[in-house]
Amino acid sequence: MSKLIYLDNAATTKVKDEVLKEMLPYFTEEYGNPSAIYTFAQKTRKAVDSARSQVAELIGAKADEMYFTAGGSESDNWALKATADAYGNKGKHIITSKIEHHAILHTCEYLEKKGFEVTYLDVDSDGKISLEELEKAIREDTILISIMAANNEIGTIQPLAEIGRIAHEHGVLFHTDAVQAYGHIPLNVDEMNIDMLSASGHKFGGPKGIGLMYIRKGVKIRSFIHGGAQERNRRAGTHNTTGIIGIGTAAKLAGQDLEKNKAKQEELRNHLIERVLAEIPYSRLNGHKEDRLPGNANFCFRFIEGESLLILLDQLGVCASSGSACTSGSLDPSHVLLAIGLPHEIAHGSLRLTLSEETTLEDIDFVVDELVKIVERLRKMSPLYEDFVKRQA
Amino acid sequence: MYSEKVMDHFNNPRNVGEIDNASGVGTVGNAKCGDIMRIYLDIDDDKIIQDVKFKTFGCGAAVATSSMATELVKGKSVNEALKVTNKAVMEALDGLPPIKVHCSLLAEEAIHAALWDYAEKNNIVIEGLEKPVNDIEEKIEDEDY
């Protein structure tokens, strides 16, 4: 196989060298439990504290508003279930969108079974919610608005500050699933009126199995994992010290280079999008053209199916992903692509390429060159394309 | 996830293409679920399948099962071809992951649909052949999207 070209950074990222270097001593040398009283554990405790400041700083929060979890899914579950628990006597209505990650959608479905009502906002063809519809959906008994910062498939960034302002004006809590956005685009919990925010370490150069939750002071949600007094009684379990130090370091590095990395990835991504749309007929870009994650490109190629595309790319050493049914384990293609209005048959032919700061122009050009050939090859095999050509003739 | 045989038939699919004035053509599956197979048969006066071609829109397993199915019926009589089951296609491919078994069923149905078309065109009855279920969703609009 040729060299590996990893373009699935929305799925997970490589742990940065500096992150790993910071983590390593805490496995075998400074392995003390940060909750312990003796001197040996004090260095670990300090490292955990400093990581907490680092993850807070990136979003303009205070360190004592940050809680470490086992990942983005836990944070999303915590935000929704604990809000329902704590504010359920005030109201039973939650607002979210149709294109949220399943950690939100399936948790909402669970809460519906528990007697809550959920409004799933539509999105437009670019994947954006309508602020007007959001405001209209708010009721007397609405307790929470949970809208993702940026979509994991199509990369569309939501108007967070406006959503936060509307939530604030109506006295409704605002949670955002920022798993794809944290560390990639500027976020500020005060400017955006965010009350709760979920993020995950491995999406921005940190390790897997560590996530975080920002909970604004005054938001009264309680513990989701019971057992110990860690995280100021809000999240039991011995601290994942190596993970915490990893996510803290990754947040520090992301903050240092945020604008530079963003600009670099946007330039490469735009080059990728321009070339694909120009060189592959019957292709389209999914997601908003400008308001999208710096490293995200998502396409549909008509008349072909996504899994075949992924296998052929894999054979060239290119890692990518698709929203086709075959890659989701069900018969339905991605709920996100359907929500932006794509017909099933077109949604099956989607391809997501997500860049990192290590992606080069050569990588992108290689992938586009090959993609042109692969799409042509699969179309030659496609009865849909055959019919289309005959109808055009 | 896929056997070596599946990968081989996906990478080097046998009998891809169309047959002009085919004796029988069958298309099954639907684009909504992500799989469509079309089989073309060229059948001589002795009811022997002289040539077979296919086109498939679908995943790796869909392409591989179509390819294998064409190999299994080529040179066979119409009655022999009817006996090529999805199980035979799967076995010839050294198995398929459970969620891909429907692809092999589609391949069997595509052969049957092409045989049915042949029988209809020639006004003959092939014993044991049932009318295929037309499962094709309406065609994709040609409008630019």
mmCIF file of N, CA and C in Angstrom, chain A residues 218-295:
data_model
loop_
_atom_site.group_PDB
_atom_site.id
_atom_site.type_symbol
_atom_site.label_atom_id
_atom_site.label_comp_id
_atom_site.label_asym_id
_atom_site.label_seq_id
_atom_site.Cartn_x
_atom_site.Cartn_y
_atom_site.Cartn_z
ATOM 1 N N GLY A 218 -24.419 28.275 38.546
ATOM 2 C CA GLY A 218 -25.829 28.612 38.721
ATOM 3 C C GLY A 218 -26.757 27.604 38.056
ATOM 4 N N VAL A 219 -26.214 26.855 37.077
ATOM 5 C CA VAL A 219 -27.018 25.788 36.467
ATOM 6 C C VAL A 219 -27.025 24.624 37.441
ATOM 7 N N LYS A 220 -28.222 24.189 37.784
ATOM 8 C CA LYS A 220 -28.325 23.314 38.958
ATOM 9 C C LYS A 220 -28.339 21.828 38.636
ATOM 10 N N ILE A 221 -27.690 21.415 37.552
ATOM 11 C CA ILE A 221 -27.753 19.979 37.280
ATOM 12 C C ILE A 221 -26.831 19.208 38.207
ATOM 13 N N ARG A 222 -27.228 17.996 38.535
ATOM 14 C CA ARG A 222 -26.481 17.185 39.483
ATOM 15 C C ARG A 222 -25.692 16.089 38.781
ATOM 16 N N SER A 223 -25.163 15.228 39.623
ATOM 17 C CA SER A 223 -24.291 14.158 39.157
ATOM 18 C C SER A 223 -25.028 13.184 38.244
ATOM 19 N N PHE A 224 -24.292 12.667 37.283
ATOM 20 C CA PHE A 224 -24.836 11.657 36.381
ATOM 21 C C PHE A 224 -24.213 10.305 36.739
ATOM 22 N N ILE A 225 -22.933 10.335 37.104
ATOM 23 C CA ILE A 225 -22.238 9.127 37.565
ATOM 24 C C ILE A 225 -22.096 9.263 39.083
ATOM 25 N N HIS A 226 -22.714 8.388 39.815
ATOM 26 C CA HIS A 226 -22.664 8.466 41.273
ATOM 27 C C HIS A 226 -21.569 7.580 41.842
ATOM 28 N N GLY A 227 -21.034 7.981 42.996
ATOM 29 C CA GLY A 227 -20.041 7.100 43.624
ATOM 30 C C GLY A 227 -19.022 7.803 44.497
ATOM 31 N N GLY A 228 -18.517 8.934 44.072
ATOM 32 C CA GLY A 228 -17.470 9.577 44.862
ATOM 33 C C GLY A 228 -17.608 11.079 44.803
ATOM 34 N N ALA A 229 -16.716 11.763 45.479
ATOM 35 C CA ALA A 229 -16.839 13.215 45.596
ATOM 36 C C ALA A 229 -15.998 13.965 44.564
ATOM 37 N N GLN A 230 -15.459 13.226 43.572
ATOM 38 C CA GLN A 230 -14.620 13.886 42.579
ATOM 39 C C GLN A 230 -15.417 14.937 41.803
ATOM 40 N N GLU A 231 -14.680 15.820 41.150
ATOM 41 C CA GLU A 231 -15.287 16.870 40.328
ATOM 42 C C GLU A 231 -16.365 17.626 41.115
ATOM 43 N N ARG A 232 -15.996 18.016 42.320
ATOM 44 C CA ARG A 232 -16.894 18.783 43.184
ATOM 45 C C ARG A 232 -18.263 18.125 43.290
ATOM 46 N N ASN A 233 -18.218 16.810 43.529
ATOM 47 C CA ASN A 233 -19.428 16.011 43.758
ATOM 48 C C ASN A 233 -20.314 15.855 42.531
ATOM 49 N N ARG A 234 -19.794 16.234 41.377
ATOM 50 C CA ARG A 234 -20.677 16.209 40.218
ATOM 51 C C ARG A 234 -20.361 15.083 39.234
ATOM 52 N N ARG A 235 -19.192 14.452 39.400
ATOM 53 C CA ARG A 235 -18.886 13.354 38.493
ATOM 54 C C ARG A 235 -17.952 12.399 39.227
ATOM 55 N N ALA A 236 -18.537 11.291 39.705
ATOM 56 C CA ALA A 236 -17.765 10.343 40.490
ATOM 57 C C ALA A 236 -16.805 9.550 39.610
ATOM 58 N N GLY A 237 -15.842 8.931 40.243
ATOM 59 C CA GLY A 237 -14.862 8.117 39.522
ATOM 60 C C GLY A 237 -13.478 8.710 39.659
ATOM 61 N N THR A 238 -12.495 7.848 39.905
ATOM 62 C CA THR A 238 -11.110 8.313 40.005
ATOM 63 C C THR A 238 -10.741 9.084 38.748
ATOM 64 N N HIS A 239 -10.067 10.208 38.939
ATOM 65 C CA HIS A 239 -9.704 11.033 37.789
ATOM 66 C C HIS A 239 -8.859 10.264 36.782
ATOM 67 N N ASN A 240 -9.204 10.403 35.536
ATOM 68 C CA ASN A 240 -8.411 9.839 34.444
ATOM 69 C C ASN A 240 -7.257 10.814 34.214
ATOM 70 N N THR A 241 -6.258 10.719 35.092
ATOM 71 C CA THR A 241 -5.233 11.774 35.107
ATOM 72 C C THR A 241 -4.503 11.913 33.774
ATOM 73 N N THR A 242 -4.119 10.803 33.174
ATOM 74 C CA THR A 242 -3.384 10.914 31.905
ATOM 75 C C THR A 242 -4.270 11.537 30.828
ATOM 76 N N GLY A 243 -5.523 11.104 30.798
ATOM 77 C CA GLY A 243 -6.461 11.663 29.827
ATOM 78 C C GLY A 243 -6.680 13.150 30.071
ATOM 79 N N ILE A 244 -6.829 13.514 31.334
ATOM 80 C CA ILE A 244 -7.075 14.918 31.681
ATOM 81 C C ILE A 244 -5.881 15.785 31.272
ATOM 82 N N ILE A 245 -4.690 15.287 31.556
ATOM 83 C CA ILE A 245 -3.495 16.053 31.182
ATOM 84 C C ILE A 245 -3.387 16.114 29.646
ATOM 85 N N GLY A 246 -3.801 15.041 28.991
ATOM 86 C CA GLY A 246 -3.795 15.021 27.529
ATOM 87 C C GLY A 246 -4.754 16.037 26.938
ATOM 88 N N ILE A 247 -5.977 16.070 27.440
ATOM 89 C CA ILE A 247 -6.969 16.987 26.868
ATOM 90 C C ILE A 247 -6.589 18.434 27.189
ATOM 91 N N GLY A 248 -5.999 18.632 28.368
ATOM 92 C CA GLY A 248 -5.561 19.979 28.747
ATOM 93 C C GLY A 248 -4.467 20.483 27.818
ATOM 94 N N THR A 249 -3.479 19.622 27.565
ATOM 95 C CA THR A 249 -2.386 20.016 26.677
ATOM 96 C C THR A 249 -2.902 20.250 25.255
ATOM 97 N N ALA A 250 -3.796 19.368 24.815
ATOM 98 C CA ALA A 250 -4.354 19.526 23.468
ATOM 99 C C ALA A 250 -5.114 20.848 23.361
ATOM 100 N N ALA A 251 -5.825 21.221 24.425
ATOM 101 C CA ALA A 251 -6.574 22.491 24.417
ATOM 102 C C ALA A 251 -5.613 23.672 24.369
ATOM 103 N N LYS A 252 -4.517 23.548 25.117
ATOM 104 C CA LYS A 252 -3.518 24.626 25.115
ATOM 105 C C LYS A 252 -2.948 24.803 23.701
ATOM 106 N N LEU A 253 -2.554 23.703 23.079
ATOM 107 C CA LEU A 253 -1.977 23.772 21.731
ATOM 108 C C LEU A 253 -2.996 24.284 20.715
ATOM 109 N N ALA A 254 -4.235 23.825 20.845
ATOM 110 C CA ALA A 254 -5.276 24.266 19.904
ATOM 111 C C ALA A 254 -5.466 25.770 20.016
ATOM 112 N N GLY A 255 -5.443 26.268 21.239
ATOM 113 C CA GLY A 255 -5.634 27.700 21.457
ATOM 114 C C GLY A 255 -4.503 28.527 20.872
ATOM 115 N N GLN A 256 -3.274 28.019 21.022
ATOM 116 C CA GLN A 256 -2.106 28.753 20.508
ATOM 117 C C GLN A 256 -2.173 28.948 18.996
ATOM 118 N N ASP A 257 -2.613 27.911 18.289
ATOM 119 C CA ASP A 257 -2.527 27.933 16.820
ATOM 120 C C ASP A 257 -3.886 27.983 16.141
ATOM 121 N N LEU A 258 -4.920 28.334 16.893
ATOM 122 C CA LEU A 258 -6.275 28.211 16.351
ATOM 123 C C LEU A 258 -6.455 28.938 15.011
ATOM 124 N N GLU A 259 -6.134 30.223 14.986
ATOM 125 C CA GLU A 259 -6.371 30.995 13.766
ATOM 126 C C GLU A 259 -5.484 30.534 12.618
ATOM 127 N N LYS A 260 -4.232 30.210 12.957
ATOM 128 C CA LYS A 260 -3.288 29.779 11.925
ATOM 129 C C LYS A 260 -3.734 28.444 11.302
ATOM 130 N N ASN A 261 -4.072 27.495 12.152
ATOM 131 C CA ASN A 261 -4.512 26.184 11.658
ATOM 132 C C ASN A 261 -5.816 26.276 10.891
ATOM 133 N N LYS A 262 -6.681 27.123 11.387
ATOM 134 C CA LYS A 262 -7.987 27.297 10.758
ATOM 135 C C LYS A 262 -7.781 27.828 9.331
ATOM 136 N N ALA A 263 -6.957 28.854 9.223
ATOM 137 C CA ALA A 263 -6.725 29.464 7.909
ATOM 138 C C ALA A 263 -6.078 28.477 6.952
ATOM 139 N N LYS A 264 -5.120 27.710 7.468
ATOM 140 C CA LYS A 264 -4.399 26.762 6.610
ATOM 141 C C LYS A 264 -5.346 25.656 6.113
ATOM 142 N N GLN A 265 -6.142 25.133 7.034
ATOM 143 C CA GLN A 265 -7.059 24.057 6.637
ATOM 144 C C GLN A 265 -8.149 24.571 5.712
ATOM 145 N N GLU A 266 -8.612 25.784 5.957
ATOM 146 C CA GLU A 266 -9.654 26.340 5.089
ATOM 147 C C GLU A 266 -9.150 26.486 3.661
ATOM 148 N N GLU A 267 -7.906 26.899 3.536
ATOM 149 C CA GLU A 267 -7.345 27.080 2.203
ATOM 150 C C GLU A 267 -7.276 25.745 1.454
ATOM 151 N N LEU A 268 -6.760 24.708 2.157
ATOM 152 C CA LEU A 268 -6.672 23.389 1.539
ATOM 153 C C LEU A 268 -8.057 22.828 1.230
ATOM 154 N N ARG A 269 -8.962 23.012 2.180
ATOM 155 C CA ARG A 269 -10.323 22.494 2.017
ATOM 156 C C ARG A 269 -11.004 23.153 0.817
ATOM 157 N N ASN A 270 -10.826 24.481 0.691
ATOM 158 C CA ASN A 270 -11.444 25.175 -0.436
ATOM 159 C C ASN A 270 -10.868 24.691 -1.763
ATOM 160 N N HIS A 271 -9.578 24.433 -1.764
ATOM 161 C CA HIS A 271 -8.928 23.888 -2.964
ATOM 162 C C HIS A 271 -9.545 22.525 -3.304
ATOM 163 N N LEU A 272 -9.725 21.700 -2.281
ATOM 164 C CA LEU A 272 -10.328 20.376 -2.464
ATOM 165 C C LEU A 272 -11.740 20.512 -3.044
ATOM 166 N N ILE A 273 -12.530 21.378 -2.451
ATOM 167 C CA ILE A 273 -13.923 21.548 -2.891
ATOM 168 C C ILE A 273 -13.968 22.067 -4.326
ATOM 169 N N GLU A 274 -13.148 23.085 -4.609
ATOM 170 C CA GLU A 274 -13.161 23.658 -5.957
ATOM 171 C C GLU A 274 -12.783 22.619 -7.005
ATOM 172 N N ARG A 275 -11.730 21.852 -6.706
ATOM 173 C CA ARG A 275 -11.296 20.857 -7.694
ATOM 174 C C ARG A 275 -12.348 19.775 -7.904
ATOM 175 N N VAL A 276 -12.908 19.263 -6.812
ATOM 176 C CA VAL A 276 -13.894 18.177 -6.945
ATOM 177 C C VAL A 276 -15.101 18.646 -7.752
ATOM 178 N N LEU A 277 -15.628 19.815 -7.400
ATOM 179 C CA LEU A 277 -16.829 20.290 -8.096
ATOM 180 C C LEU A 277 -16.539 20.601 -9.554
ATOM 181 N N ALA A 278 -15.299 21.028 -9.848
ATOM 182 C CA ALA A 278 -14.957 21.366 -11.229
ATOM 183 C C ALA A 278 -14.665 20.117 -12.056
ATOM 184 N N GLU A 279 -14.087 19.102 -11.426
ATOM 185 C CA GLU A 279 -13.590 17.973 -12.214
ATOM 186 C C GLU A 279 -14.482 16.742 -12.206
ATOM 187 N N ILE A 280 -15.411 16.673 -11.257
ATOM 188 C CA ILE A 280 -16.300 15.509 -11.216
ATOM 189 C C ILE A 280 -17.723 15.975 -11.526
ATOM 190 N N PRO A 281 -18.257 15.575 -12.685
ATOM 191 C CA PRO A 281 -19.619 15.997 -13.025
ATOM 192 C C PRO A 281 -20.641 15.369 -12.080
ATOM 193 N N TYR A 282 -21.787 16.005 -11.962
ATOM 194 C CA TYR A 282 -22.873 15.521 -11.108
ATOM 195 C C TYR A 282 -22.411 15.286 -9.675
ATOM 196 N N SER A 283 -21.617 16.226 -9.177
ATOM 197 C CA SER A 283 -21.210 16.167 -7.774
ATOM 198 C C SER A 283 -21.753 17.420 -7.097
ATOM 199 N N ARG A 284 -21.948 17.347 -5.801
ATOM 200 C CA ARG A 284 -22.377 18.536 -5.065
ATOM 201 C C ARG A 284 -21.709 18.565 -3.701
ATOM 202 N N LEU A 285 -21.613 19.792 -3.169
ATOM 203 C CA LEU A 285 -21.061 19.970 -1.835
ATOM 204 C C LEU A 285 -22.217 19.972 -0.842
ATOM 205 N N ASN A 286 -22.090 19.212 0.226
ATOM 206 C CA ASN A 286 -23.096 19.236 1.279
ATOM 207 C C ASN A 286 -22.621 20.128 2.415
ATOM 208 N N GLY A 287 -23.544 20.897 2.979
ATOM 209 C CA GLY A 287 -23.191 21.780 4.080
ATOM 210 C C GLY A 287 -23.009 23.204 3.587
ATOM 211 N N HIS A 288 -22.904 24.126 4.539
ATOM 212 C CA HIS A 288 -22.795 25.537 4.199
ATOM 213 C C HIS A 288 -21.438 25.851 3.576
ATOM 214 N N LYS A 289 -21.453 26.706 2.555
ATOM 215 C CA LYS A 289 -20.220 26.989 1.823
ATOM 216 C C LYS A 289 -19.191 27.717 2.694
ATOM 217 N N GLU A 290 -19.635 28.724 3.437
ATOM 218 C CA GLU A 290 -18.683 29.487 4.269
ATOM 219 C C GLU A 290 -18.699 29.060 5.739
ATOM 220 N N ASP A 291 -19.917 28.971 6.299
ATOM 221 C CA ASP A 291 -20.001 28.657 7.728
ATOM 222 C C ASP A 291 -19.850 27.167 7.943
ATOM 223 N N ARG A 292 -18.635 26.684 7.746
ATOM 224 C CA ARG A 292 -18.404 25.253 7.928
ATOM 225 C C ARG A 292 -17.067 25.044 8.623
ATOM 226 N N LEU A 293 -16.911 23.888 9.250
ATOM 227 C CA LEU A 293 -15.669 23.573 9.961
ATOM 228 C C LEU A 293 -14.494 23.677 9.001
ATOM 229 N N PRO A 294 -13.367 24.197 9.477
ATOM 230 C CA PRO A 294 -12.227 24.430 8.579
ATOM 231 C C PRO A 294 -11.764 23.182 7.838
ATOM 232 N N GLY A 295 -11.856 22.021 8.476
ATOM 233 C CA GLY A 295 -11.302 20.821 7.841
ATOM 234 C C GLY A 295 -12.321 19.938 7.158
#
